[in-house]
mmCIF file of C-alpha atoms in Angstrom:
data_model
loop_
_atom_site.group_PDB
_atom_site.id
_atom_site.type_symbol
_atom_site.label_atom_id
_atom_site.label_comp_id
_atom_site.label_asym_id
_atom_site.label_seq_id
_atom_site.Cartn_x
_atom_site.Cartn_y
_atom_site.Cartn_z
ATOM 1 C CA UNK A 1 2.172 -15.148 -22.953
ATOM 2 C CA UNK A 2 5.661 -16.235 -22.639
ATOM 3 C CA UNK A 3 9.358 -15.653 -22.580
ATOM 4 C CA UNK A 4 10.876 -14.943 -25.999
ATOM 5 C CA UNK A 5 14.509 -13.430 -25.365
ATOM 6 C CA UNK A 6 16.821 -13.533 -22.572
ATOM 7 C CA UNK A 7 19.893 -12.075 -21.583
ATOM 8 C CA UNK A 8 20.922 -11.194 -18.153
ATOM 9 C CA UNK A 9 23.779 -9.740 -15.940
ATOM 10 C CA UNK A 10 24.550 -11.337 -12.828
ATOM 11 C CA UNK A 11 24.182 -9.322 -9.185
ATOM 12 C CA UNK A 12 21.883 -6.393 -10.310
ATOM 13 C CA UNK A 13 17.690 -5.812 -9.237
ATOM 14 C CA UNK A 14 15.658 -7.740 -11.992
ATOM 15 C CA UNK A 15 13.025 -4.455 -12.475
ATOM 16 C CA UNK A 16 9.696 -5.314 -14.887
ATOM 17 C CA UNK A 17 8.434 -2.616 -17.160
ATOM 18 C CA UNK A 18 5.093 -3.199 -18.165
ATOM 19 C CA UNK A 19 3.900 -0.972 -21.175
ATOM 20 C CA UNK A 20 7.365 -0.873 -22.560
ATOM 21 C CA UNK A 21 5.723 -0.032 -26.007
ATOM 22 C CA UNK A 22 5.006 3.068 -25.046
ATOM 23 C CA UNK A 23 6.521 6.635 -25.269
ATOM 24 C CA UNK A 24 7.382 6.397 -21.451
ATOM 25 C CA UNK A 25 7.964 3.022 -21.466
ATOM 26 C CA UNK A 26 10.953 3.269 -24.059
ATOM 27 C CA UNK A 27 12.303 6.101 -22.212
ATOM 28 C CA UNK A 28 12.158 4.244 -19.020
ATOM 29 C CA UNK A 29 14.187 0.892 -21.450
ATOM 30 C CA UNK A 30 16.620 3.259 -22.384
ATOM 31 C CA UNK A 31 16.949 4.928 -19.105
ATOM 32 C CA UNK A 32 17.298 2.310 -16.504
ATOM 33 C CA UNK A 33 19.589 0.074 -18.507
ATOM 34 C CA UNK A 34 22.613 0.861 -16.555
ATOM 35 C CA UNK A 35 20.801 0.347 -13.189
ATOM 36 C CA UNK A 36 18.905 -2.563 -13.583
ATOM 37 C CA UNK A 37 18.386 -6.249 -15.351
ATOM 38 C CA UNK A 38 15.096 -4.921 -17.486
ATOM 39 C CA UNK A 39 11.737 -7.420 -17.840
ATOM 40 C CA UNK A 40 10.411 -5.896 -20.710
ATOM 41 C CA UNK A 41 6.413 -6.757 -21.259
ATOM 42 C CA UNK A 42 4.934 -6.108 -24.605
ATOM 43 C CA UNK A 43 0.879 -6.548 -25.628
ATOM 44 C CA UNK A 44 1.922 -6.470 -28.956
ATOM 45 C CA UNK A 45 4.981 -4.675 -30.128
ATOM 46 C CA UNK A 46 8.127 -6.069 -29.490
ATOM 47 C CA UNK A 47 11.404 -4.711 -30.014
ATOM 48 C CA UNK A 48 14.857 -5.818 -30.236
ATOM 49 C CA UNK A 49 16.706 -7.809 -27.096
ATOM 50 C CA UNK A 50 19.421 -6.342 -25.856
ATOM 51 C CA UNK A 51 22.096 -7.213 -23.222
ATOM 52 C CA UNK A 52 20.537 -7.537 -19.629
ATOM 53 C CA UNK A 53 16.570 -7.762 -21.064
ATOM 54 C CA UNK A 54 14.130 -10.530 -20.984
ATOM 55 C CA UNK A 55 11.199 -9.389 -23.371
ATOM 56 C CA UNK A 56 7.862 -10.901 -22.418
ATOM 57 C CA UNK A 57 4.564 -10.773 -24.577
ATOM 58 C CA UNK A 58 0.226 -10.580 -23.069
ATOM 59 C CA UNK A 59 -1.892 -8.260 -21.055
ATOM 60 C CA UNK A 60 -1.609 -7.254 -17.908
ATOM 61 C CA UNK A 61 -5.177 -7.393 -17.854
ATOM 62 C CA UNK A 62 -4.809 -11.168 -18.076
ATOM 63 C CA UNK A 63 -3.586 -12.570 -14.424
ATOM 64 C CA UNK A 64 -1.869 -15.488 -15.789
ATOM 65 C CA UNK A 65 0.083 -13.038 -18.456
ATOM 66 C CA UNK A 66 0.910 -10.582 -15.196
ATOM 67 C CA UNK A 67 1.654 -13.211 -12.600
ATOM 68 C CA UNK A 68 3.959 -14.908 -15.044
ATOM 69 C CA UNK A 69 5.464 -11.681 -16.013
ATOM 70 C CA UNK A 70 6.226 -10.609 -12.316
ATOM 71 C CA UNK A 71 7.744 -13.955 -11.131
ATOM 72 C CA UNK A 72 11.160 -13.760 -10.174
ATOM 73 C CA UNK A 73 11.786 -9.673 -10.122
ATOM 74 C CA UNK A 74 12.564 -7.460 -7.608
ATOM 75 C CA UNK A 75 10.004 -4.498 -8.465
ATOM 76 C CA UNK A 76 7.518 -3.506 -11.361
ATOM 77 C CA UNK A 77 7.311 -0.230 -12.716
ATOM 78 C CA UNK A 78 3.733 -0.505 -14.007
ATOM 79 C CA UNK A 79 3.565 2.082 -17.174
ATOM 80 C CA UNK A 80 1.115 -0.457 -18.980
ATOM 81 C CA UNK A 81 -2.514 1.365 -19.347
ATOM 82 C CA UNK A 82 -4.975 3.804 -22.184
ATOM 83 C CA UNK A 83 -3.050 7.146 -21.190
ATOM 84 C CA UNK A 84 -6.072 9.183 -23.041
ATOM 85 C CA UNK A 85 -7.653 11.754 -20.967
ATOM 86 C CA UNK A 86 -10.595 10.813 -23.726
ATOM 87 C CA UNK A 87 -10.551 6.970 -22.900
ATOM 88 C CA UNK A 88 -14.149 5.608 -23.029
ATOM 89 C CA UNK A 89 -15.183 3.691 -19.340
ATOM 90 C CA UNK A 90 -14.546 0.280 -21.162
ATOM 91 C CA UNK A 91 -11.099 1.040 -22.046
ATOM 92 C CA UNK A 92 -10.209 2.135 -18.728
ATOM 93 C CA UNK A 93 -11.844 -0.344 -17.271
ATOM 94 C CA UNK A 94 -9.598 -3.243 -19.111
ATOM 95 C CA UNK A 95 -6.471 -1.700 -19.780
ATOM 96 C CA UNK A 96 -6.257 0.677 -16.246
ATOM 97 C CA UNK A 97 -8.499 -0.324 -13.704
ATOM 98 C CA UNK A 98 -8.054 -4.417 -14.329
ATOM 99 C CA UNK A 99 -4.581 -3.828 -15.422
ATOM 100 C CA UNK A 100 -3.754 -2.233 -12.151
ATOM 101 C CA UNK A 101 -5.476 -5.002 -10.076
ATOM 102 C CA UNK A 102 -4.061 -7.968 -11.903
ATOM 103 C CA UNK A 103 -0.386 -6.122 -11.381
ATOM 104 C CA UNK A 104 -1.321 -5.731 -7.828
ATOM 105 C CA UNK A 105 -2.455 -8.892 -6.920
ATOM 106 C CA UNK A 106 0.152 -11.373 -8.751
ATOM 107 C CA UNK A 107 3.094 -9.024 -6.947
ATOM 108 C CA UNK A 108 1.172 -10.544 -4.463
ATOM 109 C CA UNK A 109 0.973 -13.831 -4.973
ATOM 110 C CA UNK A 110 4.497 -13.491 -6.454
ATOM 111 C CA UNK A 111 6.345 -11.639 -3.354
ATOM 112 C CA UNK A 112 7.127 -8.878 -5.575
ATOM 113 C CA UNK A 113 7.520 -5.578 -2.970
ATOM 114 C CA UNK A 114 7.490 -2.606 -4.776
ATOM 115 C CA UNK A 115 5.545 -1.379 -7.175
ATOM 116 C CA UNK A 116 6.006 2.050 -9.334
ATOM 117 C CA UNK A 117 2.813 2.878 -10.418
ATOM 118 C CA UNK A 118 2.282 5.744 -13.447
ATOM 119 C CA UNK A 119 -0.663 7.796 -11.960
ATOM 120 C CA UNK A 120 -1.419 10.587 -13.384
ATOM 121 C CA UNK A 121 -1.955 14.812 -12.739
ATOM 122 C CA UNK A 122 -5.130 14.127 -14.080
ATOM 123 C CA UNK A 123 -5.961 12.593 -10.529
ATOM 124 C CA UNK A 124 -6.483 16.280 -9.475
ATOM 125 C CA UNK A 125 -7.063 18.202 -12.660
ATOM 126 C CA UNK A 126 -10.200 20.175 -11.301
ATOM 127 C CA UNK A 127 -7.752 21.393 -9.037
ATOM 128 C CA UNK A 128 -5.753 23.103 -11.494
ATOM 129 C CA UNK A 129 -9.174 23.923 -13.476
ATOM 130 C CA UNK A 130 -9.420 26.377 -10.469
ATOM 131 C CA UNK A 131 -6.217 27.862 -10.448
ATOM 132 C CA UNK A 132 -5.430 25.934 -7.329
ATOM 133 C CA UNK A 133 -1.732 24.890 -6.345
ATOM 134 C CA UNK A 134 -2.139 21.517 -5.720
ATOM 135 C CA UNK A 135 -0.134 18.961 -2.568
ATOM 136 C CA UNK A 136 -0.511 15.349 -2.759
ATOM 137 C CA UNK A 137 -2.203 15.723 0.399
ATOM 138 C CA UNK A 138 -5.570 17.224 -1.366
ATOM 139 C CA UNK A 139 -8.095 15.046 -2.261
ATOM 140 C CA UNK A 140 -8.526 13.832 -5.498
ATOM 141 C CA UNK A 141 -10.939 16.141 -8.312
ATOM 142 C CA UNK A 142 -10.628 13.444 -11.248
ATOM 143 C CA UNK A 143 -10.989 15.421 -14.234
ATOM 144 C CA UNK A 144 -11.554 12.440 -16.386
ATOM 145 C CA UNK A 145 -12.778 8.383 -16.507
ATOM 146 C CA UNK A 146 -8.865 8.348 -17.322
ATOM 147 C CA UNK A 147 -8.381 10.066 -14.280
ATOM 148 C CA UNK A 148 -10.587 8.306 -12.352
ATOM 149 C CA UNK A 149 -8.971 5.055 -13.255
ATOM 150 C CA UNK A 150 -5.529 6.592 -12.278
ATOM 151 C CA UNK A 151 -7.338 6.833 -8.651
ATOM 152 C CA UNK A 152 -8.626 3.973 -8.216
ATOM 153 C CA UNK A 153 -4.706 2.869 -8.583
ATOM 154 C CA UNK A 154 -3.399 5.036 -5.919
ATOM 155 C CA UNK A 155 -6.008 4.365 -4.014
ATOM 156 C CA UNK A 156 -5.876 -0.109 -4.600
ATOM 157 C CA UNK A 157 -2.296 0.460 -4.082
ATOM 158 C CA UNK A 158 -2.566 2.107 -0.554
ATOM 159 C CA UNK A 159 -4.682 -0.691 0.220
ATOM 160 C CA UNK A 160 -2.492 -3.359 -1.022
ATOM 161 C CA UNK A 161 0.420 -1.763 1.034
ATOM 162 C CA UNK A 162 -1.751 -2.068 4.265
ATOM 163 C CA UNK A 163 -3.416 -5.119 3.765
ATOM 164 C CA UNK A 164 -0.461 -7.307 1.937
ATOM 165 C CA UNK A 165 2.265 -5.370 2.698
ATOM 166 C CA UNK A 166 3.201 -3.902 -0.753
ATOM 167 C CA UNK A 167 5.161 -0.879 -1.070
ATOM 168 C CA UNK A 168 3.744 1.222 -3.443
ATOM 169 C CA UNK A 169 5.086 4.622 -4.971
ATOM 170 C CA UNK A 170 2.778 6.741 -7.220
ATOM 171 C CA UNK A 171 3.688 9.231 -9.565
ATOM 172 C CA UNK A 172 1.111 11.740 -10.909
ATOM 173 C CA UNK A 173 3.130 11.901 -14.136
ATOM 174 C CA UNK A 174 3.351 15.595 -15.475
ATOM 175 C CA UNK A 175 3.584 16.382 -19.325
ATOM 176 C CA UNK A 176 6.260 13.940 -20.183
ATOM 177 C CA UNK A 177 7.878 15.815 -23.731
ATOM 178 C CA UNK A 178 11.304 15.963 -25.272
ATOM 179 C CA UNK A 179 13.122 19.718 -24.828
ATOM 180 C CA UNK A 180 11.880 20.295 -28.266
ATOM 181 C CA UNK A 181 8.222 20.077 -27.222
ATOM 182 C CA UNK A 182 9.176 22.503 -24.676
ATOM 183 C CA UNK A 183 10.481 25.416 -27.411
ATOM 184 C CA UNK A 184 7.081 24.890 -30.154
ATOM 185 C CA UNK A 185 5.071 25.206 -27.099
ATOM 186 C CA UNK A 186 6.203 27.515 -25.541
ATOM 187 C CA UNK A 187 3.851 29.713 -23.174
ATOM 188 C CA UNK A 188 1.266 27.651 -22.757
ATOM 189 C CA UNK A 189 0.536 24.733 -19.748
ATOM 190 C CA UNK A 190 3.770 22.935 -20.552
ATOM 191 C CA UNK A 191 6.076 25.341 -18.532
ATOM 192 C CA UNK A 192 4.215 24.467 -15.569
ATOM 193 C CA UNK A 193 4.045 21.008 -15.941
ATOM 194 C CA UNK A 194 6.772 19.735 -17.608
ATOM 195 C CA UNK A 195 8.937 16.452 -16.754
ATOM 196 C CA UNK A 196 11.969 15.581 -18.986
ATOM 197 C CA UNK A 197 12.976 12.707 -19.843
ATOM 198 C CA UNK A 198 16.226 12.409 -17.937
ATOM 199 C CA UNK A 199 13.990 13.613 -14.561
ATOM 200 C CA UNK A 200 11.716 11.114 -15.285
ATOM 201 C CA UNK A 201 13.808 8.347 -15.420
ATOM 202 C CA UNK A 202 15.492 9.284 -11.857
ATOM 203 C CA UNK A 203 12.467 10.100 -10.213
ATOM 204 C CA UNK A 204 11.231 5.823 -11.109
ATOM 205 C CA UNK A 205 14.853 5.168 -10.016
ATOM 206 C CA UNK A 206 14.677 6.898 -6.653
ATOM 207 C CA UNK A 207 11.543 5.543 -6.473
ATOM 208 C CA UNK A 208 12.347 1.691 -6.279
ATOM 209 C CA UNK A 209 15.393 2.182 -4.262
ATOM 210 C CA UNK A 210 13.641 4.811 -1.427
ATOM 211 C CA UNK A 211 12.941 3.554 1.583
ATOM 212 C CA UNK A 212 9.569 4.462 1.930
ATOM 213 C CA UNK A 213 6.392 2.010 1.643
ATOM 214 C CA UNK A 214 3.534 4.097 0.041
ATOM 215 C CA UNK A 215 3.765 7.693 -1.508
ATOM 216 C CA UNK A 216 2.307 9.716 -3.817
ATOM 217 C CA UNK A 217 4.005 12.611 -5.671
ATOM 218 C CA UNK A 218 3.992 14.590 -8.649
ATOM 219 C CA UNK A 219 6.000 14.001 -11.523
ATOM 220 C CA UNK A 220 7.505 17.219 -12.921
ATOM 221 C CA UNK A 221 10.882 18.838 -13.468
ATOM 222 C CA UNK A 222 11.608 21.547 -11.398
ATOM 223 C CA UNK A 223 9.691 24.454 -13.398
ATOM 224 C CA UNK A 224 9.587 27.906 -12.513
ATOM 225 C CA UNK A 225 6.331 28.103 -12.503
ATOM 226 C CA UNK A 226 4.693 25.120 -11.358
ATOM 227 C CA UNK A 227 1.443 24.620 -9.594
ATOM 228 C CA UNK A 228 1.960 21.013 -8.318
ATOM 229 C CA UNK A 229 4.164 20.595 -5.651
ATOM 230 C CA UNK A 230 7.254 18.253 -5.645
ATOM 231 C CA UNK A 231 8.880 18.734 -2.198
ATOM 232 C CA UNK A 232 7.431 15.638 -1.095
ATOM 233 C CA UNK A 233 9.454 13.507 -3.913
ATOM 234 C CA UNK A 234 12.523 15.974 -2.909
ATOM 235 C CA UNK A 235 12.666 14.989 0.953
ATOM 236 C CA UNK A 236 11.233 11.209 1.205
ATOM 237 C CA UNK A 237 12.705 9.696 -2.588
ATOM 238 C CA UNK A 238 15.379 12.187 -2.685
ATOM 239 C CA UNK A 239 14.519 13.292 -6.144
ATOM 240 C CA UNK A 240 16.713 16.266 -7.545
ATOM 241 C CA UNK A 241 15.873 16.945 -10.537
ATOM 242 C CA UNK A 242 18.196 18.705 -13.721
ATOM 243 C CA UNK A 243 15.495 20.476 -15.455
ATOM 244 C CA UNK A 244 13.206 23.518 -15.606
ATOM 245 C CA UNK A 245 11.082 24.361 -18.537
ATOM 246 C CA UNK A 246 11.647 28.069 -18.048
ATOM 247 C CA UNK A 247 15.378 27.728 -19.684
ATOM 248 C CA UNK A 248 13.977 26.072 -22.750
ATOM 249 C CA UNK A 249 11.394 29.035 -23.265
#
């Protein structure tokens, strides 16, 4: 692992994005540009450097590759992970369960305080097997190993705010689609649980500068008809977000 570009802007939060390969991950790049200095970590894929980035290559599975990557920034937004609801146990075991711990611990050892941790709505998908709406107060129904491994985050990262002092936010990330997802599909699940882009990227903003040490909440746009509730993100991270699937059907 190790540093390969650099170029900062002076007086801003230094945020890490882990997974910044992925379809989320670029979203979150392009989103939080204007905010923050961006850590960008890469397993393989690496993309062009530009103006207040510092790309950074390896695993987050790999502790010296995460503890290296975490040094020196004011909060990771962990998106790194298999998101496959289909993910075999060894997958989730590497990429989510010991890519979750490794992030954990070298914030840690690192004095990194806040952590934004992609969870998923898969945490409680029995839930809305049943037709149940779901709180972030319910236990968790895993509907998957993927799901399971997304629990196991929320649930290390409630532990490493008590124990270490972390501050943790968890977002059970809903179906994360362009608008134009939103119109093919129209009718089915995705009305429900729908997050735009643009809602996306403010609910991980409002989530590393709320002043709140450990919370989960649900990651969706504010849908007509959803079954997962958001008031939670509304009143402790101040989330308000622009979009509801419902205009795009």
């Amino acid at each position: 692992m190790g540093f390969i570009g650099k170029r900062t802007l002076m007086g801003r939060k230094k945020v890490l994005i882990t997974g910044a390969a992925g379809r989320i991950g670029q979203v979150m790049r392009e989103g939080l540009k204007d905010r923050y200095d961006l850590r960008l970590m890469y397993h393989r894929t690496v993309l062009e450097v530009a103006e207040g980035e510092e790309v950074v290559l390896g695993s987050v599975a790999d502790m010296a590759a995460i503890e290296a990557a975490v040094d020196g920034v004011d909060a990771v937004v962990h998106m790194a992970g298999d998101p496959s609801t289909n993910a075999s146990w060894e997958s989730v075991l590497e990429k989510n369960i010991q890519g979750v711990y490794c992030t954990y611990e070298a914030c840690r050892k690192k004095g990194v305080k806040r952590v934004i941790f992609a969870s998923t709505n898969h945490v409680t998908g029995f839930y809305e097997q049943d037709g149940v709406y779901t709180t972030p107060e319910l236990p968790e129904r895993p509907d998957s190993l993927y799901g399971v491994s997304k629990a196991f985050g929320e649930d290390l990262g409630r532990y490493y705010v008590d124990e270490h002092g972390l501050e943790v936010i968890c977002l059970r990330i809903g179906s994360f689609q362009p608008d134009s997802a939103v119109i093919e599909r129209r009718g089915d699940r995705i009305l429900a649980t729908w997050l735009s882009h643009r809602d996306c990227v403010q609910l991980v903003w409002r989530g590393i500068e709320a002043d709140v040490r450990f919370g989960i909440y649900y990651g969706i746009s504010a849908n007509t008809r959803a079954y997962w509730d958001i008031q939670s993100a509304r009143q402790q991270l101040g989330y308000d977000p622009e979009d509801d699937a419902e205009r795009l059907a």
